[in-house]
Every structure is written in C-alpha cells, then in structure tokens.
Amino acid sequence: METNKIDLKKEQKVSLERPRYNYSLAAKIFFFSMDLVTGWEITLGKTKLIEILASIPYRSWEIRQYGRMTRKYKDSNFVDKSGKIMEWSREAQDNEYWHLRVINEKMKEDGIKDPWYLFPLVPFILVSLYSLMTRLMAFLNIRRAFLFNAEFEDHAEHVYAKFVLDNPQWEDQPVNSDLVKQYADVKTWADVFRRIGLDERDHLNHSFVLCGKPENVVKYDGMPESIL
Ligand SMILES: [Fe+2]
Ligand SMILES: [Fe+2]
C-alpha cells in the first residue's frame, strides 16, 4: 500500500471534521442494527464485523458484472465498462479482506478475544442477509446499490477516524507484524488504522463516481488517479 506521499494525520483530521453524508433511512436503520448487535462503543470486534460485511457488496457486483459480461461478450464497449467495475470490485474486496486480517493481528497482539457476535452463527446470518440485500439491490437498481455502499463507506471512514482518536496509545505502539507491514509500510498502529480509514474513503469515492455523484468525491493529495 503506497502511503509515502500521503499525510495520514491530516487526512484523519479531514475525516473527523467532515460531516457525515446525509444518510438515507435504510442506511440509518442498517447502522442502528449494527450498533444494537455490537454496542455503541467502537471496538476491534466491531470493526471486524464491519470488515466482514464490507466485502459483500463488492463480491455481489463482481459476480453480477461477470454474468453480464458473459451474456454480452460481443459488445466490446459494454465489456470494457463492465470490466472496470468488476476489476475495482475485486480490488476493493481484497482490500477489505486485508483490513480484516490486520484487525485480527491487533486483537492477537492485545490478547483480545472475539466478542459473542463473531462466533460463527451470527456472522453467518448477517452475511447471508447482507448478501441477499446487496444482490437484490444490484438487480433492482445498481445506482442505488452503489449509493448505499457509499453510505456504508462514509460510515466506516468516520468510525476509523474516531477509533484512532479514542486510542492515543496507538501513537507509540510500533508495528512488528510482517503481515501488517505487507498491508501498509507505516511505523505505528495509529497510522495503520488511519490508512484503513483512508482506504474506506477511496471506496466511498469510487462508489460516488459509480452512482453518478462525482461531485461528492472527497479529494486529497495522493488520491489514486483511478477514482476520477
Ligand atoms: Fe474496510
Ligand atoms: Fe471499505
């Protein structure tokens, strides 16, 4: 993960100061339900659940785009356009999976056990419901599906910015894990979580572009060019 040119501290401040997107009722209900399950406080367990759910829409879109590309393989323009969404969906999905593994490393390091809602049956139910919901949304109205994801990612970006603020001890905790270093070449755990938060902003920006609302993109120095 390229972080050299990016001022992670500055971007965390930008996230904290930027008001949340004006969430739809559906998104508000979704976040409220997640808080009901995990509690209101931001914890590593809660972010793990966010990451387990985060990759699901990308997986739905990848499958959807591949199906469409197979049906319309003779239409090169369509294949090019769909192929870009599919590639980004794969990339974002892998990135969310990295977040999950990195958070797991932090929990191992701190000796924190998984909370009750991470034991298999609960994630299975939540993942199944969210899979169904994202597939249905993509089928009925793909733009709305992209917008819902933008709302999800806006929420996630704010969660991580606040999480780092709530844990000042991370500023002095060095990153020793090789796995975490593979994810981001940064020195402290505070910066690891800032980097995760900025990834969520990239996901947010991509989702805004795809749903036809590029005016909502949150630009910053070092932003990937692929976004616009
Ligand atoms: Fe994530
Ligand atoms: Fe994300």
PDB file of C-alpha atoms and ligand atoms in Angstrom:
ATOM      1  CA  MET A   1       0.000   0.000   0.000  1.00  0.00           C
ATOM      2  CA  GLU A   2       1.517   3.308  -1.143  1.00  0.00           C
ATOM      3  CA  THR A   3       1.354   5.798   1.712  1.00  0.00           C
ATOM      4  CA  ASN A   4       4.550   7.822   1.261  1.00  0.00           C
ATOM      5  CA  LYS A   5       3.050  10.935  -0.253  1.00  0.00           C
ATOM      6  CA  ILE A   6       0.018  10.974   1.958  1.00  0.00           C
ATOM      7  CA  ASP A   7      -0.270  12.849   5.238  1.00  0.00           C
ATOM      8  CA  LEU A   8      -2.317  10.293   7.154  1.00  0.00           C
ATOM      9  CA  LYS A   9      -2.731  12.501  10.235  1.00  0.00           C
ATOM     10  CA  LYS A  10      -4.051  15.349   8.149  1.00  0.00           C
ATOM     11  CA  GLU A  11      -6.489  13.060   6.359  1.00  0.00           C
ATOM     12  CA  GLN A  12      -7.770  11.629   9.645  1.00  0.00           C
ATOM     13  CA  LYS A  13      -8.492  15.226  10.727  1.00  0.00           C
ATOM     14  CA  VAL A  14     -10.300  15.855   7.434  1.00  0.00           C
ATOM     15  CA  SER A  15     -12.450  12.760   8.080  1.00  0.00           C
ATOM     16  CA  LEU A  16     -13.248  13.904  11.630  1.00  0.00           C
ATOM     17  CA  GLU A  17     -14.184  17.411  10.530  1.00  0.00           C
ATOM     18  CA  ARG A  18     -16.239  16.398   7.511  1.00  0.00           C
ATOM     19  CA  PRO A  19     -19.900  15.955   8.465  1.00  0.00           C
ATOM     20  CA  ARG A  20     -21.326  12.544   7.732  1.00  0.00           C
ATOM     21  CA  TYR A  21     -23.160  12.072   4.452  1.00  0.00           C
ATOM     22  CA  ASN A  22     -26.884  12.691   4.783  1.00  0.00           C
ATOM     23  CA  TYR A  23     -27.774   9.024   5.253  1.00  0.00           C
ATOM     24  CA  SER A  24     -30.956   7.516   3.853  1.00  0.00           C
ATOM     25  CA  LEU A  25     -33.457   5.899   6.205  1.00  0.00           C
ATOM     26  CA  ALA A  26     -32.318   2.446   5.005  1.00  0.00           C
ATOM     27  CA  ALA A  27     -28.687   3.233   5.873  1.00  0.00           C
ATOM     28  CA  LYS A  28     -29.658   4.671   9.270  1.00  0.00           C
ATOM     29  CA  ILE A  29     -31.598   1.515  10.114  1.00  0.00           C
ATOM     30  CA  PHE A  30     -28.657  -0.601   8.957  1.00  0.00           C
ATOM     31  CA  PHE A  31     -26.116   1.248  11.144  1.00  0.00           C
ATOM     32  CA  PHE A  32     -28.512   1.267  14.090  1.00  0.00           C
ATOM     33  CA  SER A  33     -28.977  -2.505  13.817  1.00  0.00           C
ATOM     34  CA  MET A  34     -25.224  -2.981  13.686  1.00  0.00           C
ATOM     35  CA  ASP A  35     -24.852  -0.875  16.858  1.00  0.00           C
ATOM     36  CA  LEU A  36     -27.585  -2.900  18.547  1.00  0.00           C
ATOM     37  CA  VAL A  37     -25.570  -6.063  17.937  1.00  0.00           C
ATOM     38  CA  THR A  38     -22.080  -4.704  18.691  1.00  0.00           C
ATOM     39  CA  GLY A  39     -22.797  -1.911  21.197  1.00  0.00           C
ATOM     40  CA  TRP A  40     -22.261   1.825  20.610  1.00  0.00           C
ATOM     41  CA  GLU A  41     -18.582   1.928  21.532  1.00  0.00           C
ATOM     42  CA  ILE A  42     -16.067   1.392  18.718  1.00  0.00           C
ATOM     43  CA  THR A  43     -14.064  -1.745  19.454  1.00  0.00           C
ATOM     44  CA  LEU A  44     -11.792  -4.033  17.454  1.00  0.00           C
ATOM     45  CA  GLY A  45     -14.570  -6.650  17.463  1.00  0.00           C
ATOM     46  CA  LYS A  46     -16.992  -4.149  15.991  1.00  0.00           C
ATOM     47  CA  THR A  47     -14.578  -3.155  13.216  1.00  0.00           C
ATOM     48  CA  LYS A  48     -14.040  -6.846  12.473  1.00  0.00           C
ATOM     49  CA  LEU A  49     -17.774  -7.219  11.887  1.00  0.00           C
ATOM     50  CA  ILE A  50     -17.762  -4.083   9.692  1.00  0.00           C
ATOM     51  CA  GLU A  51     -14.965  -5.622   7.602  1.00  0.00           C
ATOM     52  CA  ILE A  52     -16.708  -8.994   7.316  1.00  0.00           C
ATOM     53  CA  LEU A  53     -19.745  -7.177   5.883  1.00  0.00           C
ATOM     54  CA  ALA A  54     -17.769  -4.610   3.850  1.00  0.00           C
ATOM     55  CA  SER A  55     -16.553  -7.014   1.173  1.00  0.00           C
ATOM     56  CA  ILE A  56     -20.033  -8.427   0.426  1.00  0.00           C
ATOM     57  CA  PRO A  57     -21.344  -5.752  -1.993  1.00  0.00           C
ATOM     58  CA  TYR A  58     -18.097  -5.917  -3.953  1.00  0.00           C
ATOM     59  CA  ARG A  59     -18.456  -9.677  -4.258  1.00  0.00           C
ATOM     60  CA  SER A  60     -22.073  -9.268  -5.443  1.00  0.00           C
ATOM     61  CA  TRP A  61     -21.050  -6.735  -8.064  1.00  0.00           C
ATOM     62  CA  GLU A  62     -18.162  -8.835  -9.285  1.00  0.00           C
ATOM     63  CA  ILE A  63     -20.483 -11.819  -9.820  1.00  0.00           C
ATOM     64  CA  ARG A  64     -23.147  -9.605 -11.416  1.00  0.00           C
ATOM     65  CA  GLN A  65     -20.710  -7.932 -13.814  1.00  0.00           C
ATOM     66  CA  TYR A  66     -19.147 -11.230 -14.814  1.00  0.00           C
ATOM     67  CA  GLY A  67     -22.585 -12.626 -15.643  1.00  0.00           C
ATOM     68  CA  ARG A  68     -23.451  -9.584 -17.730  1.00  0.00           C
ATOM     69  CA  MET A  69     -20.072  -9.650 -19.487  1.00  0.00           C
ATOM     70  CA  THR A  70     -20.649 -13.283 -20.385  1.00  0.00           C
ATOM     71  CA  ARG A  71     -24.092 -12.568 -21.802  1.00  0.00           C
ATOM     72  CA  LYS A  72     -22.893  -9.556 -23.807  1.00  0.00           C
ATOM     73  CA  TYR A  73     -19.373 -10.695 -24.695  1.00  0.00           C
ATOM     74  CA  LYS A  74     -19.773  -9.436 -28.282  1.00  0.00           C
ATOM     75  CA  ASP A  75     -20.291  -5.840 -27.202  1.00  0.00           C
ATOM     76  CA  SER A  76     -16.740  -4.520 -26.619  1.00  0.00           C
ATOM     77  CA  ASN A  77     -17.837  -1.169 -25.204  1.00  0.00           C
ATOM     78  CA  PHE A  78     -20.027  -2.877 -22.660  1.00  0.00           C
ATOM     79  CA  VAL A  79     -17.297  -5.360 -21.748  1.00  0.00           C
ATOM     80  CA  ASP A  80     -14.776  -2.537 -21.212  1.00  0.00           C
ATOM     81  CA  LYS A  81     -17.119  -0.590 -18.964  1.00  0.00           C
ATOM     82  CA  SER A  82     -18.321  -3.597 -17.008  1.00  0.00           C
ATOM     83  CA  GLY A  83     -14.793  -4.969 -16.793  1.00  0.00           C
ATOM     84  CA  LYS A  84     -13.679  -1.822 -14.962  1.00  0.00           C
ATOM     85  CA  ILE A  85     -16.401  -2.201 -12.342  1.00  0.00           C
ATOM     86  CA  MET A  86     -15.529  -5.871 -11.971  1.00  0.00           C
ATOM     87  CA  GLU A  87     -11.824  -5.180 -11.530  1.00  0.00           C
ATOM     88  CA  TRP A  88     -12.435  -2.476  -8.979  1.00  0.00           C
ATOM     89  CA  SER A  89     -14.869  -4.734  -7.113  1.00  0.00           C
ATOM     90  CA  ARG A  90     -12.150  -7.375  -6.871  1.00  0.00           C
ATOM     91  CA  GLU A  91      -9.595  -4.853  -5.697  1.00  0.00           C
ATOM     92  CA  ALA A  92     -11.888  -3.367  -3.060  1.00  0.00           C
ATOM     93  CA  GLN A  93     -12.906  -6.830  -1.872  1.00  0.00           C
ATOM     94  CA  ASP A  94      -9.246  -7.822  -1.405  1.00  0.00           C
ATOM     95  CA  ASN A  95      -8.578  -4.568   0.387  1.00  0.00           C
ATOM     96  CA  GLU A  96     -11.455  -5.155   2.846  1.00  0.00           C
ATOM     97  CA  TYR A  97     -10.097  -8.643   3.455  1.00  0.00           C
ATOM     98  CA  TRP A  98      -6.716  -7.117   4.343  1.00  0.00           C
ATOM     99  CA  HIS A  99      -8.454  -4.883   6.864  1.00  0.00           C
ATOM    100  CA  LEU A 100      -9.996  -7.923   8.485  1.00  0.00           C
ATOM    101  CA  ARG A 101      -6.654  -9.706   8.764  1.00  0.00           C
ATOM    102  CA  VAL A 102      -4.884  -6.620  10.111  1.00  0.00           C
ATOM    103  CA  ILE A 103      -7.538  -6.125  12.810  1.00  0.00           C
ATOM    104  CA  ASN A 104      -7.186  -9.787  13.714  1.00  0.00           C
ATOM    105  CA  GLU A 105      -3.427  -9.251  14.178  1.00  0.00           C
ATOM    106  CA  LYS A 106      -4.106  -6.337  16.532  1.00  0.00           C
ATOM    107  CA  MET A 107      -6.516  -8.419  18.578  1.00  0.00           C
ATOM    108  CA  LYS A 108      -3.952 -11.225  18.806  1.00  0.00           C
ATOM    109  CA  GLU A 109      -1.267  -8.767  19.884  1.00  0.00           C
ATOM    110  CA  ASP A 110      -3.507  -7.235  22.561  1.00  0.00           C
ATOM    111  CA  GLY A 111      -4.812 -10.634  23.690  1.00  0.00           C
ATOM    112  CA  ILE A 112      -8.421  -9.679  22.937  1.00  0.00           C
ATOM    113  CA  LYS A 113     -10.920 -12.466  22.320  1.00  0.00           C
ATOM    114  CA  ASP A 114     -13.672 -12.287  19.724  1.00  0.00           C
ATOM    115  CA  PRO A 115     -16.952 -10.933  21.152  1.00  0.00           C
ATOM    116  CA  TRP A 116     -20.083 -13.132  21.087  1.00  0.00           C
ATOM    117  CA  TYR A 117     -21.308 -11.760  17.775  1.00  0.00           C
ATOM    118  CA  LEU A 118     -18.231 -13.072  15.955  1.00  0.00           C
ATOM    119  CA  PHE A 119     -18.981 -16.683  16.755  1.00  0.00           C
ATOM    120  CA  PRO A 120     -19.930 -18.488  13.555  1.00  0.00           C
ATOM    121  CA  LEU A 121     -23.714 -18.493  13.604  1.00  0.00           C
ATOM    122  CA  VAL A 122     -24.163 -14.710  13.994  1.00  0.00           C
ATOM    123  CA  PRO A 123     -21.805 -13.674  11.158  1.00  0.00           C
ATOM    124  CA  PHE A 124     -23.350 -16.430   9.024  1.00  0.00           C
ATOM    125  CA  ILE A 125     -26.837 -14.966   9.489  1.00  0.00           C
ATOM    126  CA  LEU A 126     -25.668 -11.373   8.990  1.00  0.00           C
ATOM    127  CA  VAL A 127     -23.565 -12.230   5.936  1.00  0.00           C
ATOM    128  CA  SER A 128     -26.443 -14.198   4.380  1.00  0.00           C
ATOM    129  CA  LEU A 129     -28.895 -11.347   4.931  1.00  0.00           C
ATOM    130  CA  TYR A 130     -26.496  -8.698   3.634  1.00  0.00           C
ATOM    131  CA  SER A 131     -25.590 -10.855   0.603  1.00  0.00           C
ATOM    132  CA  LEU A 132     -29.247 -11.204  -0.260  1.00  0.00           C
ATOM    133  CA  MET A 133     -29.828  -7.498   0.220  1.00  0.00           C
ATOM    134  CA  THR A 134     -26.847  -6.394  -1.915  1.00  0.00           C
ATOM    135  CA  ARG A 135     -27.729  -8.819  -4.723  1.00  0.00           C
ATOM    136  CA  LEU A 136     -31.333  -7.711  -4.721  1.00  0.00           C
ATOM    137  CA  MET A 137     -30.312  -4.042  -4.719  1.00  0.00           C
ATOM    138  CA  ALA A 138     -27.849  -4.616  -7.572  1.00  0.00           C
ATOM    139  CA  PHE A 139     -30.581  -6.402  -9.524  1.00  0.00           C
ATOM    140  CA  LEU A 140     -33.273  -3.790  -8.927  1.00  0.00           C
ATOM    141  CA  ASN A 141     -31.250  -0.579  -9.045  1.00  0.00           C
ATOM    142  CA  ILE A 142     -27.479  -0.714  -9.354  1.00  0.00           C
ATOM    143  CA  ARG A 143     -27.085   3.037  -8.835  1.00  0.00           C
ATOM    144  CA  ARG A 144     -28.885   2.794  -5.524  1.00  0.00           C
ATOM    145  CA  ALA A 145     -26.645  -0.155  -4.652  1.00  0.00           C
ATOM    146  CA  PHE A 146     -23.551   1.992  -5.299  1.00  0.00           C
ATOM    147  CA  LEU A 147     -25.033   4.828  -3.274  1.00  0.00           C
ATOM    148  CA  PHE A 148     -25.868   2.524  -0.360  1.00  0.00           C
ATOM    149  CA  ASN A 149     -22.278   1.362  -0.414  1.00  0.00           C
ATOM    150  CA  ALA A 150     -21.069   4.978  -0.420  1.00  0.00           C
ATOM    151  CA  GLU A 151     -23.129   5.459   2.742  1.00  0.00           C
ATOM    152  CA  PHE A 152     -21.600   2.320   4.272  1.00  0.00           C
ATOM    153  CA  GLU A 153     -18.070   3.526   3.425  1.00  0.00           C
ATOM    154  CA  ASP A 154     -18.720   7.060   4.709  1.00  0.00           C
ATOM    155  CA  HIS A 155     -19.799   5.480   7.982  1.00  0.00           C
ATOM    156  CA  ALA A 156     -16.698   3.238   8.043  1.00  0.00           C
ATOM    157  CA  GLU A 157     -14.319   6.135   7.332  1.00  0.00           C
ATOM    158  CA  HIS A 158     -15.761   8.109  10.253  1.00  0.00           C
ATOM    159  CA  VAL A 159     -15.633   5.073  12.537  1.00  0.00           C
ATOM    160  CA  TYR A 160     -11.878   4.622  11.930  1.00  0.00           C
ATOM    161  CA  ALA A 161     -11.055   8.329  12.296  1.00  0.00           C
ATOM    162  CA  LYS A 162     -12.820   8.334  15.668  1.00  0.00           C
ATOM    163  CA  PHE A 163     -11.293   4.981  16.645  1.00  0.00           C
ATOM    164  CA  VAL A 164      -7.756   6.402  16.291  1.00  0.00           C
ATOM    165  CA  LEU A 165      -8.777   9.476  18.288  1.00  0.00           C
ATOM    166  CA  ASP A 166     -10.151   7.235  21.056  1.00  0.00           C
ATOM    167  CA  ASN A 167      -6.893   5.255  21.238  1.00  0.00           C
ATOM    168  CA  PRO A 168      -3.998   7.713  21.683  1.00  0.00           C
ATOM    169  CA  GLN A 169      -1.794   4.851  22.975  1.00  0.00           C
ATOM    170  CA  TRP A 170      -1.565   3.555  19.387  1.00  0.00           C
ATOM    171  CA  GLU A 171       0.650   6.541  18.509  1.00  0.00           C
ATOM    172  CA  ASP A 172       3.500   4.867  20.452  1.00  0.00           C
ATOM    173  CA  GLN A 173       2.797   1.269  19.516  1.00  0.00           C
ATOM    174  CA  PRO A 174       5.189   0.107  16.780  1.00  0.00           C
ATOM    175  CA  VAL A 175       4.115  -2.286  14.049  1.00  0.00           C
ATOM    176  CA  ASN A 176       6.074  -5.520  14.421  1.00  0.00           C
ATOM    177  CA  SER A 177       3.924  -7.941  12.466  1.00  0.00           C
ATOM    178  CA  ASP A 178       5.184  -8.849   8.978  1.00  0.00           C
ATOM    179  CA  LEU A 179       1.635  -9.399   7.844  1.00  0.00           C
ATOM    180  CA  VAL A 180       0.600  -5.891   8.859  1.00  0.00           C
ATOM    181  CA  LYS A 181       3.714  -4.479   7.200  1.00  0.00           C
ATOM    182  CA  GLN A 182       2.671  -6.192   3.990  1.00  0.00           C
ATOM    183  CA  TYR A 183      -0.589  -4.294   4.202  1.00  0.00           C
ATOM    184  CA  ALA A 184       0.941  -0.864   4.914  1.00  0.00           C
ATOM    185  CA  ASP A 185       4.500   0.315   5.326  1.00  0.00           C
ATOM    186  CA  VAL A 186       3.888   2.542   8.353  1.00  0.00           C
ATOM    187  CA  LYS A 187       5.512   2.715  11.772  1.00  0.00           C
ATOM    188  CA  THR A 188       2.687   2.858  14.308  1.00  0.00           C
ATOM    189  CA  TRP A 189      -0.658   1.210  14.882  1.00  0.00           C
ATOM    190  CA  ALA A 190      -2.254   4.654  14.812  1.00  0.00           C
ATOM    191  CA  ASP A 191      -1.109   5.025  11.202  1.00  0.00           C
ATOM    192  CA  VAL A 192      -2.284   1.506  10.316  1.00  0.00           C
ATOM    193  CA  PHE A 193      -5.809   2.441  11.366  1.00  0.00           C
ATOM    194  CA  ARG A 194      -5.546   5.833   9.687  1.00  0.00           C
ATOM    195  CA  ARG A 195      -4.579   4.016   6.481  1.00  0.00           C
ATOM    196  CA  ILE A 196      -7.601   1.729   6.816  1.00  0.00           C
ATOM    197  CA  GLY A 197      -9.820   4.799   7.259  1.00  0.00           C
ATOM    198  CA  LEU A 198      -8.373   6.357   4.112  1.00  0.00           C
ATOM    199  CA  ASP A 199      -8.991   3.129   2.170  1.00  0.00           C
ATOM    200  CA  GLU A 200     -12.629   3.490   3.190  1.00  0.00           C
ATOM    201  CA  ARG A 201     -12.582   6.998   1.752  1.00  0.00           C
ATOM    202  CA  ASP A 202     -11.254   5.602  -1.536  1.00  0.00           C
ATOM    203  CA  HIS A 203     -14.106   3.084  -1.532  1.00  0.00           C
ATOM    204  CA  LEU A 204     -16.536   5.907  -0.786  1.00  0.00           C
ATOM    205  CA  ASN A 205     -15.188   7.985  -3.657  1.00  0.00           C
ATOM    206  CA  HIS A 206     -15.350   5.131  -6.169  1.00  0.00           C
ATOM    207  CA  SER A 207     -18.914   4.375  -5.094  1.00  0.00           C
ATOM    208  CA  PHE A 208     -19.935   8.024  -5.547  1.00  0.00           C
ATOM    209  CA  VAL A 209     -18.465   8.078  -9.055  1.00  0.00           C
ATOM    210  CA  LEU A 210     -20.267   4.857  -9.979  1.00  0.00           C
ATOM    211  CA  CYS A 211     -23.627   6.061  -8.686  1.00  0.00           C
ATOM    212  CA  GLY A 212     -23.341   9.241 -10.742  1.00  0.00           C
ATOM    213  CA  LYS A 213     -22.493  11.637  -7.910  1.00  0.00           C
ATOM    214  CA  PRO A 214     -18.862  12.580  -8.624  1.00  0.00           C
ATOM    215  CA  GLU A 215     -19.422  15.981  -7.003  1.00  0.00           C
ATOM    216  CA  ASN A 216     -19.370  14.187  -3.634  1.00  0.00           C
ATOM    217  CA  VAL A 217     -15.851  12.787  -4.080  1.00  0.00           C
ATOM    218  CA  VAL A 218     -13.591  13.797  -1.177  1.00  0.00           C
ATOM    219  CA  LYS A 219     -10.365  14.766  -2.934  1.00  0.00           C
ATOM    220  CA  TYR A 220      -6.954  14.681  -1.234  1.00  0.00           C
ATOM    221  CA  ASP A 221      -3.246  14.848  -2.090  1.00  0.00           C
ATOM    222  CA  GLY A 222      -2.075  11.425  -3.228  1.00  0.00           C
ATOM    223  CA  MET A 223      -5.565  10.169  -4.092  1.00  0.00           C
ATOM    224  CA  PRO A 224      -5.448   7.266  -6.598  1.00  0.00           C
ATOM    225  CA  GLU A 225      -5.926   8.578 -10.134  1.00  0.00           C
ATOM    226  CA  SER A 226      -8.265   5.707 -10.965  1.00  0.00           C
ATOM    227  CA  ILE A 227     -11.015   7.365  -8.903  1.00  0.00           C
ATOM    228  CA  LEU A 228     -11.851  10.165 -11.347  1.00  0.00           C
TER     229      LEU A 228
HETATM  230 FE    FE B   1     -12.547  -1.883   5.350  1.00  0.00          FE
HETATM  231 FE    FE B   2     -14.436  -0.076   2.581  1.00  0.00          FE
END
